[in-house]
mmCIF file of C-alpha atoms and ligand atoms in Angstrom:
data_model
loop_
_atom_site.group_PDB
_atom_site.id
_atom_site.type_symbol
_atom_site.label_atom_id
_atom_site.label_comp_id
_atom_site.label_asym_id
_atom_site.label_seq_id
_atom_site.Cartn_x
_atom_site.Cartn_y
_atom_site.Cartn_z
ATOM 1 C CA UNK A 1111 -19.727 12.372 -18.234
ATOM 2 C CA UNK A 1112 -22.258 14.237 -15.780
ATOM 3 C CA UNK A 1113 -20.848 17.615 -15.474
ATOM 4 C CA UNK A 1114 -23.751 18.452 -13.216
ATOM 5 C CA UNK A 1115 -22.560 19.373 -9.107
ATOM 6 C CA UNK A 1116 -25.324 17.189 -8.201
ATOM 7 C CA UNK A 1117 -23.696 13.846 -9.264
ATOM 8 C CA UNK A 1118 -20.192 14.871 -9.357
ATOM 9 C CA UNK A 1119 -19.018 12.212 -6.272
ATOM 10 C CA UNK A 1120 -17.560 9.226 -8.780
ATOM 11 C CA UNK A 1121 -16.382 6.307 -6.308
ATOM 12 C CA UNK A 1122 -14.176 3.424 -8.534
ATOM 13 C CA UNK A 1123 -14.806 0.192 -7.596
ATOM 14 C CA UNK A 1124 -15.618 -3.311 -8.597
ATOM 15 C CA UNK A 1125 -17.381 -6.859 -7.089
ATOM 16 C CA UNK A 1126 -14.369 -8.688 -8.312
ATOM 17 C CA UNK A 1127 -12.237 -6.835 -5.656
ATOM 18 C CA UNK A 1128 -14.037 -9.664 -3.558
ATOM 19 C CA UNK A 1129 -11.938 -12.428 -5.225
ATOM 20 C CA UNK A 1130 -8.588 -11.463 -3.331
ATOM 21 C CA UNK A 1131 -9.237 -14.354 -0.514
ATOM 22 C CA UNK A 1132 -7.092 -13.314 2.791
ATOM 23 C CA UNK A 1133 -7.577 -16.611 4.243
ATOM 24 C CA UNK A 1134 -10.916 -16.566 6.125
ATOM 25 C CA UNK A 1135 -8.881 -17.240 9.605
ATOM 26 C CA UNK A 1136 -7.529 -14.030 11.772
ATOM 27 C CA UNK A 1137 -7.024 -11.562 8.856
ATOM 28 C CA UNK A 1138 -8.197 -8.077 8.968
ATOM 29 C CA UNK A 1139 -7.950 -7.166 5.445
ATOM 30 C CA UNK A 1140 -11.350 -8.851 4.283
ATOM 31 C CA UNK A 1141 -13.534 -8.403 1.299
ATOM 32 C CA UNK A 1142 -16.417 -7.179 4.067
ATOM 33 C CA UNK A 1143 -14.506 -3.784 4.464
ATOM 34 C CA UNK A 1144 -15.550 -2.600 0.847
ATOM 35 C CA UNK A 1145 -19.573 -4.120 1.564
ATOM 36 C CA UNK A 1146 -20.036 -2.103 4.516
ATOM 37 C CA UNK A 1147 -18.958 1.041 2.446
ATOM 38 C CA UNK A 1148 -21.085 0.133 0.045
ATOM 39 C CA UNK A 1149 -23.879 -0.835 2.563
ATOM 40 C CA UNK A 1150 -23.684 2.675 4.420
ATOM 41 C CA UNK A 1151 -23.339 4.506 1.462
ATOM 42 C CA UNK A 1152 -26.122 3.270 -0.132
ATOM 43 C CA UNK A 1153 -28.655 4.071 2.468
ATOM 44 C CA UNK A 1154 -26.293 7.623 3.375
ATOM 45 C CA UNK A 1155 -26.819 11.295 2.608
ATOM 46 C CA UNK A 1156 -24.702 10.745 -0.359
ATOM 47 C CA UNK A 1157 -26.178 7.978 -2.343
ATOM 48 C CA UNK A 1158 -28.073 10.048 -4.703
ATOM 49 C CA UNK A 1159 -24.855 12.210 -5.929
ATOM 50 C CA UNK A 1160 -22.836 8.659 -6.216
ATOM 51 C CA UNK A 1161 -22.224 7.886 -9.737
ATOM 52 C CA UNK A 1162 -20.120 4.578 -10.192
ATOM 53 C CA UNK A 1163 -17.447 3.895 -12.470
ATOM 54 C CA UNK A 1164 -15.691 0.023 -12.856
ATOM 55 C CA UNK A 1165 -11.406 0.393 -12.663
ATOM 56 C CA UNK A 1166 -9.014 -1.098 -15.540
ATOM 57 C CA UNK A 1167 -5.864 -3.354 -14.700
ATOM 58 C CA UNK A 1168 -2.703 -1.299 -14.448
ATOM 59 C CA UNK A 1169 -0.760 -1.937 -17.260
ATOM 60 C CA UNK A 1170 2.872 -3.965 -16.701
ATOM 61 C CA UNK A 1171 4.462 -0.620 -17.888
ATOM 62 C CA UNK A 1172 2.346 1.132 -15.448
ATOM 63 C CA UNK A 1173 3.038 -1.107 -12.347
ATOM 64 C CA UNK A 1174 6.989 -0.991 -13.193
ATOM 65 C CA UNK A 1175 6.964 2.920 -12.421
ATOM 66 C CA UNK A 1176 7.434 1.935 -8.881
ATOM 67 C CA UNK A 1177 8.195 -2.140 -8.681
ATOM 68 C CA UNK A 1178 10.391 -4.070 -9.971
ATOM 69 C CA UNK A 1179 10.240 -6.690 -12.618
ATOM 70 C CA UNK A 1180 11.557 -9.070 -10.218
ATOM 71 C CA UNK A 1181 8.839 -8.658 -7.932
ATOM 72 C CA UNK A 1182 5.883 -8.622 -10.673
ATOM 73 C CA UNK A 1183 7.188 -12.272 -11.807
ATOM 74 C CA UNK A 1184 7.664 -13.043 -8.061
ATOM 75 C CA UNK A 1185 4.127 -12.224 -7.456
ATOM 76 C CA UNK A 1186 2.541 -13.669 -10.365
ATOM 77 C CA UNK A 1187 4.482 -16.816 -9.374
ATOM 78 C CA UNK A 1188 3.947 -17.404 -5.907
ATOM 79 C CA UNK A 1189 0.212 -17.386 -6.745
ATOM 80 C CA UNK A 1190 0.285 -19.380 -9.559
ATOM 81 C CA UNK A 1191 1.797 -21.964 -7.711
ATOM 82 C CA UNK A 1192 -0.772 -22.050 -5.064
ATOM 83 C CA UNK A 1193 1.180 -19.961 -1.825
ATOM 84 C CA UNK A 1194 -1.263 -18.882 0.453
ATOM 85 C CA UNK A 1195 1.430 -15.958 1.503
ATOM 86 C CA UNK A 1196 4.434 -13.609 0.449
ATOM 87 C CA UNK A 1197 7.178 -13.334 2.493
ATOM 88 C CA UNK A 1198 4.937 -12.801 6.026
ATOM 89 C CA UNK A 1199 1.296 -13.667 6.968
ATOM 90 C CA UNK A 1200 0.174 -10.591 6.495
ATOM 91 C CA UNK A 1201 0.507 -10.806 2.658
ATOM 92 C CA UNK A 1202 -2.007 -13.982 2.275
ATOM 93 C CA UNK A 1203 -3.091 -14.396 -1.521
ATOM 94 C CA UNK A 1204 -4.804 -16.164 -3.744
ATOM 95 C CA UNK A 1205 -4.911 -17.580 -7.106
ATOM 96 C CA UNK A 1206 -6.416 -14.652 -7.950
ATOM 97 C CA UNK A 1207 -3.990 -11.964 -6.000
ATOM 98 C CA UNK A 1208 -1.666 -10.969 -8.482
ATOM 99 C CA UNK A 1209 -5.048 -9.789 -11.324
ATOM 100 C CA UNK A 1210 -6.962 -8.288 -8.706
ATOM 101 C CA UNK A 1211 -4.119 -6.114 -7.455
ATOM 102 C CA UNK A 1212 -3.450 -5.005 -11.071
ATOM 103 C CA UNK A 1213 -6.863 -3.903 -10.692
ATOM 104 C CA UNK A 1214 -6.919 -2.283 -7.799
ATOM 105 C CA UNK A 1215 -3.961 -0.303 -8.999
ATOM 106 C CA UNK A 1216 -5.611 0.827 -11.985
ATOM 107 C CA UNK A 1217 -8.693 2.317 -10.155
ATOM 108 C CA UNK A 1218 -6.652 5.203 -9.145
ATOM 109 C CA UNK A 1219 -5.511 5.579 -12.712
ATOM 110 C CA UNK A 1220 -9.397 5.751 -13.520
ATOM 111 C CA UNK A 1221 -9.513 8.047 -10.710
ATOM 112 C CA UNK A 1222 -7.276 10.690 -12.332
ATOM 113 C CA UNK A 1223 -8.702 10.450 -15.696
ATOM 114 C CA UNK A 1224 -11.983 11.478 -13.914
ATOM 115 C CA UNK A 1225 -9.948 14.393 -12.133
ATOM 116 C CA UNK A 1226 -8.615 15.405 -14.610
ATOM 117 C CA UNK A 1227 -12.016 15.463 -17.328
ATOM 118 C CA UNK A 1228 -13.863 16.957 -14.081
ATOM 119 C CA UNK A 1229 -11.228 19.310 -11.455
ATOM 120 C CA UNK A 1230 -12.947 19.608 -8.522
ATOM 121 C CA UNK A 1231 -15.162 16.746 -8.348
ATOM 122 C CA UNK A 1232 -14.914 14.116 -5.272
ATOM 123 C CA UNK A 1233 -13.494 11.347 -6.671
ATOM 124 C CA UNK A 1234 -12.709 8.218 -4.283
ATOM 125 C CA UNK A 1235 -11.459 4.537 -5.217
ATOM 126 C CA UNK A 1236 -13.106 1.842 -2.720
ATOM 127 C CA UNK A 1237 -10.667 -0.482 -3.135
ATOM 128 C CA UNK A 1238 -8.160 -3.647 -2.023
ATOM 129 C CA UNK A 1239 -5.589 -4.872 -1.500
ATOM 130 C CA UNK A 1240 -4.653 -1.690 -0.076
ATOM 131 C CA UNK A 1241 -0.941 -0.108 -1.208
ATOM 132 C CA UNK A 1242 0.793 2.502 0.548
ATOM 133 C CA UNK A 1243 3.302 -0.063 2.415
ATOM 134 C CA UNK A 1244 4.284 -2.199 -0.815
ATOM 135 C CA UNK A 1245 7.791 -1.411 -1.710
ATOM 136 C CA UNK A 1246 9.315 -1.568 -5.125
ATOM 137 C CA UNK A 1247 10.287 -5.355 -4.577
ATOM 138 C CA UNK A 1248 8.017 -6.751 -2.000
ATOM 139 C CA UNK A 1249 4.462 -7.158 -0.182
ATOM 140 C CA UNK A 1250 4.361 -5.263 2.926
ATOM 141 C CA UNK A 1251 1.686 -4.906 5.736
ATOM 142 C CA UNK A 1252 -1.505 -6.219 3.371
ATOM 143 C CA UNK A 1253 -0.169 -4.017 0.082
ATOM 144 C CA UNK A 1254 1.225 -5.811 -3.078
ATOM 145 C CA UNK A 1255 0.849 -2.978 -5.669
ATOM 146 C CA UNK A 1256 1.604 0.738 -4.561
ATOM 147 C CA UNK A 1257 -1.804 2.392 -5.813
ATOM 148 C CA UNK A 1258 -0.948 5.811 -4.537
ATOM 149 C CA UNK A 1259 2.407 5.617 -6.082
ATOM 150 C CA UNK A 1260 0.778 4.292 -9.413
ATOM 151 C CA UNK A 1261 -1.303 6.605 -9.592
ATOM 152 C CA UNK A 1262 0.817 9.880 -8.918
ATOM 153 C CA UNK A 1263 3.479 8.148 -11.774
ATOM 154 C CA UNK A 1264 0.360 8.137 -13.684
ATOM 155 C CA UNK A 1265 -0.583 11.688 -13.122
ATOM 156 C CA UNK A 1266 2.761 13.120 -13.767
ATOM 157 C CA UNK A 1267 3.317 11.285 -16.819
ATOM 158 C CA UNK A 1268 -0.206 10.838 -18.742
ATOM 159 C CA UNK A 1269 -1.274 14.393 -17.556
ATOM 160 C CA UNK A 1270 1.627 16.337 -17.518
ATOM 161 C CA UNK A 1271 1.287 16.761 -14.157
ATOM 162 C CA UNK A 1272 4.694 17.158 -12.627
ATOM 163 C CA UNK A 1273 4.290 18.228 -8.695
ATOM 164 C CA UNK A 1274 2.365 15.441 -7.246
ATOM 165 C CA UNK A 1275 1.412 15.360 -3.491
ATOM 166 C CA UNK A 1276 0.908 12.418 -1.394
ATOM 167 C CA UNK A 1277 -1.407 12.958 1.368
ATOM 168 C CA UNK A 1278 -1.729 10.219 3.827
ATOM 169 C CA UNK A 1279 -4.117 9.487 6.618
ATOM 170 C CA UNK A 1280 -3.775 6.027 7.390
ATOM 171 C CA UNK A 1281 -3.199 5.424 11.225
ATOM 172 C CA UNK A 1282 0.175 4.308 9.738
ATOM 173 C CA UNK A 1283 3.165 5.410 7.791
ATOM 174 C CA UNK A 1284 3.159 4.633 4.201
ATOM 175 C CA UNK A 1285 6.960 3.215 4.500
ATOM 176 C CA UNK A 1286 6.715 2.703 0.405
ATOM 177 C CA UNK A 1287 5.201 5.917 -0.777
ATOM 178 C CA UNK A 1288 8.269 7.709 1.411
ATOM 179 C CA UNK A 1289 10.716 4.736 -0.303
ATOM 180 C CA UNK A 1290 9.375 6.105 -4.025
ATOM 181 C CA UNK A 1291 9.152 10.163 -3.219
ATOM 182 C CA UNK A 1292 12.171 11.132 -0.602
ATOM 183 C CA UNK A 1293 15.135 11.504 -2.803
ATOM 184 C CA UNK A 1294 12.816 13.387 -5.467
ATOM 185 C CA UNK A 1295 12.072 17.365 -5.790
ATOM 186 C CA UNK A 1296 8.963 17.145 -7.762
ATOM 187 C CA UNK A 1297 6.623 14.341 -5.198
ATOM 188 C CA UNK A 1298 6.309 15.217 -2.167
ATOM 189 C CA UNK A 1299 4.844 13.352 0.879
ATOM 190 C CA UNK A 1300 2.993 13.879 3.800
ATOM 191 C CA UNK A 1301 1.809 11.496 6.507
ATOM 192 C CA UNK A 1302 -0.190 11.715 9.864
ATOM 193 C CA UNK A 1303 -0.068 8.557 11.939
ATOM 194 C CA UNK A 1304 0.807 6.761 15.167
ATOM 195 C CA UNK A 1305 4.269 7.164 16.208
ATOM 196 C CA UNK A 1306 6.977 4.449 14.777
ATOM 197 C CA UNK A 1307 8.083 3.754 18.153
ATOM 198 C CA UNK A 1308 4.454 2.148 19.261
ATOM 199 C CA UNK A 1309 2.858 1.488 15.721
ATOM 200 C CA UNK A 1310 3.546 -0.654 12.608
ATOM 201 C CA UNK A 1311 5.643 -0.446 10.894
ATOM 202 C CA UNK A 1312 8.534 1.749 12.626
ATOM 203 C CA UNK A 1313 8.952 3.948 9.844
ATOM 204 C CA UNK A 1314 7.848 7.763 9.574
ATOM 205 C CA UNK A 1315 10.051 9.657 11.995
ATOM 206 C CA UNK A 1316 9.400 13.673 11.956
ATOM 207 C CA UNK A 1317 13.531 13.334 11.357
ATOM 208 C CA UNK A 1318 12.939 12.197 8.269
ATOM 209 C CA UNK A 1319 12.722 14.644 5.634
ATOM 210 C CA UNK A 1320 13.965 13.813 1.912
ATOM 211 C CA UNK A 1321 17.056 12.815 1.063
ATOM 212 C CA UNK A 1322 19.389 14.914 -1.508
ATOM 213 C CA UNK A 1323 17.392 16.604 -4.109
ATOM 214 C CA UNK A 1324 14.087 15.640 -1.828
ATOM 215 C CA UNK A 1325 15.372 17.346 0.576
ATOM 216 C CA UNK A 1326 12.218 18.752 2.542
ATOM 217 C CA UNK A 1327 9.633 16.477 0.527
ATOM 218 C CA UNK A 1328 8.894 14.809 3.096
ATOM 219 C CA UNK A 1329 6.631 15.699 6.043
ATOM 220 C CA UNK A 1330 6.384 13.157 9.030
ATOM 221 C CA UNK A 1331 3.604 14.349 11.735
ATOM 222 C CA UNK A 1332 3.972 11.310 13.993
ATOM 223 C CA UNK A 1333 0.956 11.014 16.636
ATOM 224 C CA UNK A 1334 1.380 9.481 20.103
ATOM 225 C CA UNK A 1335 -0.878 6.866 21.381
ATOM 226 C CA UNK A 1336 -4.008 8.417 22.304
ATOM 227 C CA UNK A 1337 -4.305 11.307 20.039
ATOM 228 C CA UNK A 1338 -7.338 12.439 18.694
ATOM 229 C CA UNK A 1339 -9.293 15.263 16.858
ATOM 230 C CA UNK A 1340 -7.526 18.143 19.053
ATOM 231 C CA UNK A 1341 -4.121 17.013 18.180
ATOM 232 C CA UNK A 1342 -5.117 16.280 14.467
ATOM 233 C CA UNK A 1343 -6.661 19.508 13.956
ATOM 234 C CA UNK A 1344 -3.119 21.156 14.902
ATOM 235 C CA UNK A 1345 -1.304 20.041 12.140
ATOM 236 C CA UNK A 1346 -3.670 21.626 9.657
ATOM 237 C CA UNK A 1347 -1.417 24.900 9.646
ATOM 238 C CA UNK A 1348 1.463 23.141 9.380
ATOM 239 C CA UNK A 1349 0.523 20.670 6.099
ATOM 240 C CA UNK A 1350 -0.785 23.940 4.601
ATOM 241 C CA UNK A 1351 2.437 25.633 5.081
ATOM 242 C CA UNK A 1352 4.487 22.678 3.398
ATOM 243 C CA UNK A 1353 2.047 22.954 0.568
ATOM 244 C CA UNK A 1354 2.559 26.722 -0.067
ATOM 245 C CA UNK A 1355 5.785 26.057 -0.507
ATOM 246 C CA UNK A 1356 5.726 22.631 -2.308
ATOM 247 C CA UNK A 1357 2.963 24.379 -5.020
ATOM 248 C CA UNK A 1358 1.812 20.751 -6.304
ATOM 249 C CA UNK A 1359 -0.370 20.331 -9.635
ATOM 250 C CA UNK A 1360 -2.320 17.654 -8.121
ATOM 251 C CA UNK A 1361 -2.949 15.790 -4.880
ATOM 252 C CA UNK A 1362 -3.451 12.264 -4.120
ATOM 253 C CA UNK A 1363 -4.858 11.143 -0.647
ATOM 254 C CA UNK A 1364 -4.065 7.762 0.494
ATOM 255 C CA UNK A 1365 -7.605 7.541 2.429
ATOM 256 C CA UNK A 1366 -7.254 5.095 5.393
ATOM 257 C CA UNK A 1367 -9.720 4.995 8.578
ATOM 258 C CA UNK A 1368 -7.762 2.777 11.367
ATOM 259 C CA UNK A 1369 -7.334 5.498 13.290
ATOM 260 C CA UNK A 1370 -10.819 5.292 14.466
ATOM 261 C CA UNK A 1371 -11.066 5.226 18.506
ATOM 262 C CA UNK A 1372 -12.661 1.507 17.331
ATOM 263 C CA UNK A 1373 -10.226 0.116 15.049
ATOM 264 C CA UNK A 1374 -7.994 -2.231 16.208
ATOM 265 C CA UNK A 1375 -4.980 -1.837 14.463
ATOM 266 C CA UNK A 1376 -3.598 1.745 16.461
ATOM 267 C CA UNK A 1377 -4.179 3.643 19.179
ATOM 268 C CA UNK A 1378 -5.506 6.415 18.041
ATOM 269 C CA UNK A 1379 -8.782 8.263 19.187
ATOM 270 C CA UNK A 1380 -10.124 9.579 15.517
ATOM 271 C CA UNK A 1381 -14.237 10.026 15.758
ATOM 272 C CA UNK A 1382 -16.309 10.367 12.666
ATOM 273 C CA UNK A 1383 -16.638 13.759 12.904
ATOM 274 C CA UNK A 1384 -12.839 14.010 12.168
ATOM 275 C CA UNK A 1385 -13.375 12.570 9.293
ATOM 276 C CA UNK A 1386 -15.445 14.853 8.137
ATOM 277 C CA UNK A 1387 -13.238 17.617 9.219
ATOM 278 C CA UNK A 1388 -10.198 16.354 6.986
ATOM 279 C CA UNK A 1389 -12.660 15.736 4.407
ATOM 280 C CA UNK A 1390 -12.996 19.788 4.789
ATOM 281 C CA UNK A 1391 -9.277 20.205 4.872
ATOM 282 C CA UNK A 1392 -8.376 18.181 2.011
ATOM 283 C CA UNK A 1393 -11.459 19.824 -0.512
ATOM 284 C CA UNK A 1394 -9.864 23.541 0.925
ATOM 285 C CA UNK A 1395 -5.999 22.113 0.062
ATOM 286 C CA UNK A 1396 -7.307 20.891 -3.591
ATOM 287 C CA UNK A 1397 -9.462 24.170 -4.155
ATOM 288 C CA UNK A 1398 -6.571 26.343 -2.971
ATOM 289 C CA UNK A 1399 -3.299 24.630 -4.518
ATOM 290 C CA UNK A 1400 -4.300 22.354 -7.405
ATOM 291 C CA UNK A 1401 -7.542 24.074 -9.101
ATOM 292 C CA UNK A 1402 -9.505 20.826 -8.068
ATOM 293 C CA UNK A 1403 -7.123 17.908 -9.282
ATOM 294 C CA UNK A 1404 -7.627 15.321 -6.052
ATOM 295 C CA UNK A 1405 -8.387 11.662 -5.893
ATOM 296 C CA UNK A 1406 -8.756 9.854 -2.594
ATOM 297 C CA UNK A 1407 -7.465 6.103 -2.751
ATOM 298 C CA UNK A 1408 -8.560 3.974 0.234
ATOM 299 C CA UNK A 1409 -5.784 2.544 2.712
ATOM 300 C CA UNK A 1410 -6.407 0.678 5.640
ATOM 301 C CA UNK A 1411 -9.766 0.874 7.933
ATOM 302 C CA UNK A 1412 -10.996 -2.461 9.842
ATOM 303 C CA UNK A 1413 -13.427 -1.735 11.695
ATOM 304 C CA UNK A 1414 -16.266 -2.884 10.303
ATOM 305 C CA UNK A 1415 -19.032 -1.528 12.244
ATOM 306 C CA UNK A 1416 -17.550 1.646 11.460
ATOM 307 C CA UNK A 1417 -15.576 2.098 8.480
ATOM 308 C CA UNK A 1418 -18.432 2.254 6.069
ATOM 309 C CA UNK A 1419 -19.676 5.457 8.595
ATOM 310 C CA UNK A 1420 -16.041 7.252 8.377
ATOM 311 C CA UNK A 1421 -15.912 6.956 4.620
ATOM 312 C CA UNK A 1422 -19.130 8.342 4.466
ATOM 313 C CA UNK A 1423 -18.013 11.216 6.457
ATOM 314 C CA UNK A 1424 -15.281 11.802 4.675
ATOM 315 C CA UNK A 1425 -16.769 11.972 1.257
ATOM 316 C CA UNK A 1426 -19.730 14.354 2.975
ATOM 317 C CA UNK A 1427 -16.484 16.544 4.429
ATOM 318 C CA UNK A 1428 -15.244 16.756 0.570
ATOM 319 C CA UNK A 1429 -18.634 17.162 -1.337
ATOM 320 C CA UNK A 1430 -19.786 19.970 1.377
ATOM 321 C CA UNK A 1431 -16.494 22.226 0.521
ATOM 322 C CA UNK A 1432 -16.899 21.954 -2.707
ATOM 323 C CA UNK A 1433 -17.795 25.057 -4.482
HETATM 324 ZN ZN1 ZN B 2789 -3.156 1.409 8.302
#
């Protein structure tokens, strides 16, 4: 593998990520979202350092570190058998569903082997269905397979790697990466987005903190309608402190952009520049507190005039810390 800084941004993806069909009618969660990242990128600041590596399915054994077998065979069957959705519109599916999601929960697991053979490196999976609100036993909110969660199981297990970090983004709460983590010492989780009271999906109160042994694991930084780059920027101290005292071994970043002032699907007032800026924050975090071991996985972002632009400055935010 390219050990030279030049080329050291690896982005996981794969044309097959395609196949997961959503419907065609209303849905936001579209195969388009990963072409305009890969349409901006291409012609971006970046696309010489981009070197591109294909994902492998998440093994059964792999998938069951968060879910349930009930809900793998629950899956597999309701798309078998021809549903066009799981338990709520939101979840539409395929025939094709249940082997694309295995796959886009194995490009994080591709994303760690990278981080690990190269600490340091920018390493970002372009990839759906997205993950951070599937719970062990269910779809939830777009998100069949937990990819963050995967991932971090991975990374503690494969690598050694107990003290895994969850940093989240998204303009929403991750309800199932707080559902795995809060009753655990060793994960800990930390979210920015719009507050549960005006935002899907009601979870992610500052309240809640860990449970038990997870006691203070968990760090909700709710955001009220409206909030932008000022308010963001404010936390920074804040996540920093929780990580000097958490110490992790490795972070994962669940990488959504519907926060944009564009998207949709919150109210938030994120700009592009923003992006950038927690690009910054995140390479400073993984320099400082886990000698370079970071993958970004991405979450939501629907906005398609300008979620290829946000990824773009996030990746540019990482690469331009790097040292
Ligand atoms: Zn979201």
């Amino acid at each position: 593998m390219e050990m030279e800084n030049k080329t050291d941004l690896t982005i996981i993806t794969d044309p097959s990520f395609s196949r997961h069909d959503t419907g065609g009618g209303e849905h936001p969660e579209i195969p388009e979202r990963l072409q305009v990242i890969t349409d901006r990128l291409s012609k971006g600041s970046l696309a010489d350092q981009i070197h591109y590596l294909p994902p492998r399915a998440a093994l059964r054994s792999q998938l069951l570190t968060f879910h349930t077998e009930g809900w793998l065979f629950r899956f597999e069957e309701s798309v078998l058998s021809g549903r066009t959705y799981i338990d709520h519109p939101d979840n539409q599916v395929c025939y094709d569903s249940y082997e694309i999601a295995t796959l886009s929960a194995g490009s994080g697991l591709v994303g760690v082997d990278v981080a690990e053979q190269q600490p340091g490196s920018v390493v970002f999976c372009q990839t759906r269905p997205p993950g951070h609100h599937a719970e062990p036993n269910m779809p939830f909110g777009f998100c069949f397979f937990n990819n963050c969660v995967i991932a971090a199981r991975y990374w503690q297990q494969q690598y050694h790697r107990p003290r895994v970090c969850v940093f989240d983004f998204d303009a929403h709460h991750g309800n199932g990466i707080q559902t795995a983590f809060e009753e655990e010492a060793g994960t800990a989780y930390i979210s920015i987005h719009e507050h549960p009271s005006f935002s899907y999906p009601g979870t992610g109160w500052a309240e809640d903190r860990g449970l038990g042994a997870g006691k203070g694991t968990i760090l909700n930084l709710p955001l009220a309608p409206g909030a932008g780059a000022d308010q963001v920027l404010r936390l920074f101290p804040k996540i920093k402190n929780f990580l000097e005292a958490f110490q992790p071994d490795a972070l994962v970043i669940a990488a959504g952009f519907d926060a944009h002032r564009l998207d949709d699907m919150s109210g938030l007032l994120f700009t592009v520049d923003l992006y950038r800026q927690i690009g910054n924050f995140v390479m400073e975090l993984a320099q400082e507190y886990t000698e370079g071991r970071l993958v970004s996985i991405l979450e939501g972002g629907y906005c398609l005039e300008k979620l290829g632009i946000c990824v773009e400055a996030y990746l540019a935010g990482l690469v331009e810390m790097k040292k």
